[in-house]
PDB file of C-alpha atoms in Angstrom:
ATOM      1  CA  MET A   1      22.245  53.903   0.217  1.00 60.00           C
ATOM      2  CA  ARG A   2      21.255  52.053  -2.931  1.00 64.00           C
ATOM      3  CA  GLN A   3      23.840  49.357  -2.260  1.00 67.00           C
ATOM      4  CA  LYS A   4      22.452  48.827   1.273  1.00 63.00           C
ATOM      5  CA  ARG A   5      18.952  48.473  -0.141  1.00 62.00           C
ATOM      6  CA  ASN A   6      20.136  45.880  -2.683  1.00 60.00           C
ATOM      7  CA  LEU A   7      21.855  43.924   0.081  1.00 57.00           C
ATOM      8  CA  MET A   8      18.704  44.136   2.187  1.00 63.00           C
ATOM      9  CA  VAL A   9      16.530  42.870  -0.684  1.00 55.00           C
ATOM     10  CA  MET A  10      18.944  39.986  -1.329  1.00 59.00           C
ATOM     11  CA  ALA A  11      18.888  39.073   2.384  1.00 57.00           C
ATOM     12  CA  ILE A  12      15.083  39.056   2.440  1.00 58.00           C
ATOM     13  CA  VAL A  13      14.929  36.904  -0.700  1.00 54.00           C
ATOM     14  CA  ALA A  14      17.428  34.472   0.817  1.00 54.00           C
ATOM     15  CA  MET A  15      15.427  34.211   4.040  1.00 54.00           C
ATOM     16  CA  LEU A  16      12.171  33.657   2.155  1.00 48.00           C
ATOM     17  CA  SER A  17      13.709  30.926   0.032  1.00 47.00           C
ATOM     18  CA  LEU A  18      14.778  29.094   3.183  1.00 44.00           C
ATOM     19  CA  THR A  19      11.318  29.284   4.731  1.00 45.00           C
ATOM     20  CA  MET A  20       9.461  28.233   1.574  1.00 44.00           C
ATOM     21  CA  THR A  21      10.770  24.718   1.208  1.00 47.00           C
ATOM     22  CA  SER A  22       8.913  21.822  -0.362  1.00 51.00           C
ATOM     23  CA  CYS A  23       8.923  19.824   2.883  1.00 60.00           C
ATOM     24  CA  ASN A  24       5.446  18.988   4.074  1.00 77.00           C
ATOM     25  CA  ILE A  25       5.118  19.272   7.857  1.00 83.00           C
ATOM     26  CA  GLU A  26       2.452  16.538   7.750  1.00 89.00           C
ATOM     27  CA  ASP A  27       5.121  14.157   6.442  1.00 90.00           C
ATOM     28  CA  GLU A  28       7.214  14.849   9.528  1.00 90.00           C
ATOM     29  CA  PHE A  29       4.214  14.087  11.760  1.00 89.00           C
ATOM     30  CA  VAL A  30       3.674  10.757   9.965  1.00 91.00           C
ATOM     31  CA  ALA A  31       7.362   9.853  10.364  1.00 89.00           C
ATOM     32  CA  ASP A  32       7.171  10.727  14.070  1.00 89.00           C
ATOM     33  CA  ASP A  33       4.022   8.634  14.525  1.00 90.00           C
ATOM     34  CA  LEU A  34       5.656   5.637  12.793  1.00 93.00           C
ATOM     35  CA  GLN A  35       8.471   5.597  15.369  1.00 92.00           C
ATOM     36  CA  GLY A  36       8.372   2.377  17.355  1.00 93.00           C
ATOM     37  CA  THR A  37       7.595  -1.318  17.103  1.00 95.00           C
ATOM     38  CA  TRP A  38       4.431  -2.598  15.408  1.00 95.00           C
ATOM     39  CA  TYR A  39       3.179  -6.187  15.386  1.00 95.00           C
ATOM     40  CA  GLY A  40       0.300  -7.790  13.514  1.00 95.00           C
ATOM     41  CA  SER A  41      -0.714  -9.522  10.323  1.00 94.00           C
ATOM     42  CA  VAL A  42      -0.213  -9.039   6.593  1.00 93.00           C
ATOM     43  CA  LYS A  43      -2.841 -10.408   4.216  1.00 91.00           C
ATOM     44  CA  ASN A  44      -1.494 -11.353   0.793  1.00 86.00           C
ATOM     45  CA  GLU A  45      -3.926 -12.357  -1.939  1.00 81.00           C
ATOM     46  CA  TYR A  46      -2.580 -13.786  -5.177  1.00 77.00           C
ATOM     47  CA  PHE A  47      -3.463 -16.096  -8.031  1.00 75.00           C
ATOM     48  CA  ASN A  48      -2.070 -19.626  -7.912  1.00 73.00           C
ATOM     49  CA  TYR A  49      -2.542 -21.719 -11.094  1.00 78.00           C
ATOM     50  CA  ARG A  50      -3.136 -24.858  -9.086  1.00 76.00           C
ATOM     51  CA  TYR A  51      -5.496 -23.511  -6.411  1.00 75.00           C
ATOM     52  CA  GLY A  52      -6.853 -20.301  -7.963  1.00 79.00           C
ATOM     53  CA  TYR A  53      -7.022 -17.182  -5.828  1.00 81.00           C
ATOM     54  CA  THR A  54      -5.245 -17.778  -2.553  1.00 80.00           C
ATOM     55  CA  THR A  55      -5.059 -15.767   0.660  1.00 82.00           C
ATOM     56  CA  GLU A  56      -1.954 -16.037   2.794  1.00 84.00           C
ATOM     57  CA  TRP A  57      -1.600 -14.525   6.273  1.00 87.00           C
ATOM     58  CA  THR A  58       1.799 -13.667   7.716  1.00 88.00           C
ATOM     59  CA  GLU A  59       2.601 -12.421  11.198  1.00 92.00           C
ATOM     60  CA  VAL A  60       5.022  -9.515  11.024  1.00 94.00           C
ATOM     61  CA  GLN A  61       6.860  -7.130  13.299  1.00 94.00           C
ATOM     62  CA  MET A  62       7.946  -3.803  11.832  1.00 95.00           C
ATOM     63  CA  GLU A  63      10.292  -1.471  13.670  1.00 95.00           C
ATOM     64  CA  PHE A  64      10.624   2.153  12.558  1.00 94.00           C
ATOM     65  CA  PHE A  65      13.426   4.362  13.857  1.00 92.00           C
ATOM     66  CA  LYS A  66      13.137   7.982  12.763  1.00 89.00           C
ATOM     67  CA  ASP A  67      16.402   9.763  12.077  1.00 86.00           C
ATOM     68  CA  PRO A  68      16.230  12.899  14.251  1.00 84.00           C
ATOM     69  CA  PHE A  69      18.642  14.732  11.950  1.00 85.00           C
ATOM     70  CA  VAL A  70      16.777  14.224   8.655  1.00 85.00           C
ATOM     71  CA  PHE A  71      13.286  15.413   7.703  1.00 86.00           C
ATOM     72  CA  ALA A  72      10.652  12.618   7.579  1.00 91.00           C
ATOM     73  CA  GLU A  73      13.135   9.742   7.126  1.00 93.00           C
ATOM     74  CA  GLY A  74      14.511   6.825   9.057  1.00 93.00           C
ATOM     75  CA  SER A  75      15.446   3.189   9.032  1.00 94.00           C
ATOM     76  CA  GLY A  76      14.045   0.001  10.461  1.00 95.00           C
ATOM     77  CA  ARG A  77      13.615  -3.704  10.084  1.00 95.00           C
ATOM     78  CA  GLU A  78      10.876  -6.188   9.336  1.00 94.00           C
ATOM     79  CA  ILE A  79      10.688  -9.526  11.096  1.00 93.00           C
ATOM     80  CA  ASP A  80       8.425 -12.141   9.523  1.00 90.00           C
ATOM     81  CA  TYR A  81       7.188 -15.001  11.697  1.00 90.00           C
ATOM     82  CA  CYS A  82       6.223 -18.558  10.871  1.00 80.00           C
ATOM     83  CA  GLY A  83       4.508 -19.965  13.918  1.00 74.00           C
ATOM     84  CA  ARG A  84       6.398 -18.998  17.056  1.00 73.00           C
ATOM     85  CA  GLN A  85       9.784 -18.379  15.458  1.00 76.00           C
ATOM     86  CA  TYR A  86      10.903 -15.832  12.931  1.00 74.00           C
ATOM     87  CA  SER A  87      11.403 -16.864   9.331  1.00 83.00           C
ATOM     88  CA  SER A  88      13.191 -13.777   8.024  1.00 88.00           C
ATOM     89  CA  ILE A  89      14.613 -10.445   9.126  1.00 91.00           C
ATOM     90  CA  ILE A  90      15.347  -7.623   6.709  1.00 93.00           C
ATOM     91  CA  GLY A  91      16.399  -4.039   7.249  1.00 95.00           C
ATOM     92  CA  PHE A  92      15.067  -1.034   5.358  1.00 96.00           C
ATOM     93  CA  ASN A  93      15.216   2.718   4.963  1.00 96.00           C
ATOM     94  CA  TYR A  94      12.020   4.721   4.711  1.00 96.00           C
ATOM     95  CA  HIS A  95      10.862   8.221   3.931  1.00 95.00           C
ATOM     96  CA  VAL A  96       7.525   9.990   3.855  1.00 95.00           C
ATOM     97  CA  ARG A  97       6.635  12.263   0.934  1.00 94.00           C
ATOM     98  CA  ASN A  98       3.219  13.773   0.282  1.00 92.00           C
ATOM     99  CA  GLN A  99       1.595  11.494   2.865  1.00 91.00           C
ATOM    100  CA  VAL A 100       2.929   8.319   1.180  1.00 95.00           C
ATOM    101  CA  ILE A 101       5.331   6.070   3.110  1.00 96.00           C
ATOM    102  CA  TYR A 102       8.109   4.669   0.891  1.00 97.00           C
ATOM    103  CA  ILE A 103      10.151   1.693   2.092  1.00 97.00           C
ATOM    104  CA  ASP A 104      13.423   0.611   0.450  1.00 96.00           C
ATOM    105  CA  TYR A 105      14.405  -2.837   1.718  1.00 95.00           C
ATOM    106  CA  TYR A 106      18.090  -3.759   1.790  1.00 95.00           C
ATOM    107  CA  ASP A 107      17.442  -6.631  -0.662  1.00 94.00           C
ATOM    108  CA  GLY A 108      16.341  -4.115  -3.340  1.00 93.00           C
ATOM    109  CA  THR A 109      12.572  -4.493  -2.891  1.00 93.00           C
ATOM    110  CA  LYS A 110      10.731  -1.183  -2.855  1.00 95.00           C
ATOM    111  CA  ILE A 111       7.169  -0.613  -1.692  1.00 95.00           C
ATOM    112  CA  ALA A 112       4.850   2.314  -1.051  1.00 96.00           C
ATOM    113  CA  ILE A 113       2.209   2.375   1.669  1.00 96.00           C
ATOM    114  CA  TYR A 114      -1.089   3.950   0.573  1.00 93.00           C
ATOM    115  CA  ASN A 115      -4.570   4.155   2.062  1.00 93.00           C
ATOM    116  CA  TYR A 116      -3.259   3.860   5.581  1.00 95.00           C
ATOM    117  CA  SER A 117      -4.611   4.752   8.988  1.00 93.00           C
ATOM    118  CA  LEU A 118      -1.991   5.644  11.582  1.00 93.00           C
ATOM    119  CA  ARG A 119      -3.154   6.128  15.157  1.00 90.00           C
ATOM    120  CA  SER A 120      -1.339   5.988  18.465  1.00 87.00           C
ATOM    121  CA  SER A 121      -1.948   2.238  18.858  1.00 92.00           C
ATOM    122  CA  LYS A 122      -3.051   1.020  15.362  1.00 95.00           C
ATOM    123  CA  PHE A 123      -1.430   1.110  11.925  1.00 95.00           C
ATOM    124  CA  SER A 124      -3.231  -0.398   8.937  1.00 96.00           C
ATOM    125  CA  GLY A 125      -3.024   0.103   5.204  1.00 95.00           C
ATOM    126  CA  GLU A 126      -1.913  -1.322   1.873  1.00 95.00           C
ATOM    127  CA  PHE A 127       1.465  -2.244   0.415  1.00 94.00           C
ATOM    128  CA  HIS A 128       1.836  -1.274  -3.256  1.00 94.00           C
ATOM    129  CA  ASP A 129       4.659  -1.725  -5.740  1.00 92.00           C
ATOM    130  CA  TYR A 130       6.972   1.293  -5.518  1.00 92.00           C
ATOM    131  CA  HIS A 131       7.164   1.808  -9.287  1.00 92.00           C
ATOM    132  CA  THR A 132       3.869   0.527 -10.741  1.00 92.00           C
ATOM    133  CA  GLY A 133       1.506   1.229  -7.845  1.00 91.00           C
ATOM    134  CA  GLU A 134       0.157  -2.335  -8.116  1.00 91.00           C
ATOM    135  CA  PHE A 135      -1.529  -3.600  -4.926  1.00 91.00           C
ATOM    136  CA  LYS A 136       0.560  -6.232  -3.113  1.00 91.00           C
ATOM    137  CA  ALA A 137      -0.942  -6.820   0.352  1.00 93.00           C
ATOM    138  CA  SER A 138      -2.867  -5.252   3.205  1.00 94.00           C
ATOM    139  CA  PHE A 139      -1.771  -5.082   6.827  1.00 95.00           C
ATOM    140  CA  ASN A 140      -3.137  -4.458  10.298  1.00 96.00           C
ATOM    141  CA  LEU A 141      -0.580  -3.751  13.050  1.00 96.00           C
ATOM    142  CA  ASN A 142      -0.723  -2.842  16.737  1.00 96.00           C
ATOM    143  CA  ARG A 143       1.896  -0.696  18.485  1.00 94.00           C
ATOM    144  CA  MET A 144       4.147  -2.650  20.846  1.00 92.00           C
ATOM    145  CA  SER A 145       6.393   0.285  21.857  1.00 87.00           C
ATOM    146  CA  ASN A 146       6.982   3.846  20.756  1.00 78.00           C
ATOM    147  CA  GLY A 147      10.733   3.397  20.215  1.00 66.00           C
ATOM    148  CA  TRP A 148      11.763   6.522  22.121  1.00 57.00           C
ATOM    149  CA  GLU A 149      13.188   4.530  25.001  1.00 52.00           C
ATOM    150  CA  TYR A 150      16.141   3.248  22.931  1.00 49.00           C
ATOM    151  CA  GLY A 151      17.823   6.337  21.479  1.00 45.00           C
ATOM    152  CA  TYR A 152      18.676   6.689  17.799  1.00 42.00           C
ATOM    153  CA  SER A 153      22.390   5.832  17.832  1.00 35.00           C
ATOM    154  CA  LYS A 154      21.869   2.590  19.761  1.00 36.00           C
ATOM    155  CA  ILE A 155      19.148   1.501  17.329  1.00 39.00           C
ATOM    156  CA  LYS A 156      21.213   2.218  14.217  1.00 40.00           C
ATOM    157  CA  GLU A 157      23.894  -0.209  15.409  1.00 40.00           C
ATOM    158  CA  GLY A 158      21.402  -3.058  15.730  1.00 42.00           C
ATOM    159  CA  ILE A 159      19.681  -2.859  12.352  1.00 44.00           C
ATOM    160  CA  THR A 160      20.670  -5.632  10.026  1.00 43.00           C
ATOM    161  CA  ASP A 161      21.807  -4.747   6.531  1.00 45.00           C
ATOM    162  CA  GLN A 162      21.255  -8.219   5.177  1.00 44.00           C
ATOM    163  CA  VAL A 163      18.417 -10.641   4.720  1.00 45.00           C
ATOM    164  CA  ILE A 164      18.330 -13.565   7.142  1.00 44.00           C
ATOM    165  CA  THR A 165      16.037 -16.406   6.113  1.00 45.00           C
ATOM    166  CA  ILE A 166      15.352 -19.425   8.311  1.00 44.00           C
ATOM    167  CA  GLY A 167      14.220 -22.778   6.953  1.00 45.00           C
ATOM    168  CA  GLU A 168      15.001 -22.452   3.234  1.00 42.00           C
TER     169      GLU A 168
END
């Protein structure tokens, strides 16, 4: 009888440890809401020794493809535009932890997205350095599609793992 009770206690402890994970369900909601194609502008402000403080606007398309088999993670690509044609395409992996969106670009650049607003048709916020937290740029994007029409496996095949730069 005592042995059965010990086994029962161990089973209950095992079940409780599986249900009390550190995964935040809100992170999964954010990752789900990111799914799709977003298009808009990025505002970069920086100091230039010749001209002083400068503001640069870039048109950008960001595509997020949530991995259905992993909690609050996925991959995607960013397409930067110069006029009517793209100037660079780069793939990335992303994950959401504690309401912060972390993006690891395939060229080694890492950013964190803070102070964001994510709605069904609008996504705006701030890019910060992944390690230092230093502000880099702000963005304002509009949803072009929700991404569900493609299917995960088809999308994974099309994501570039290299940086393509036009005009340099």
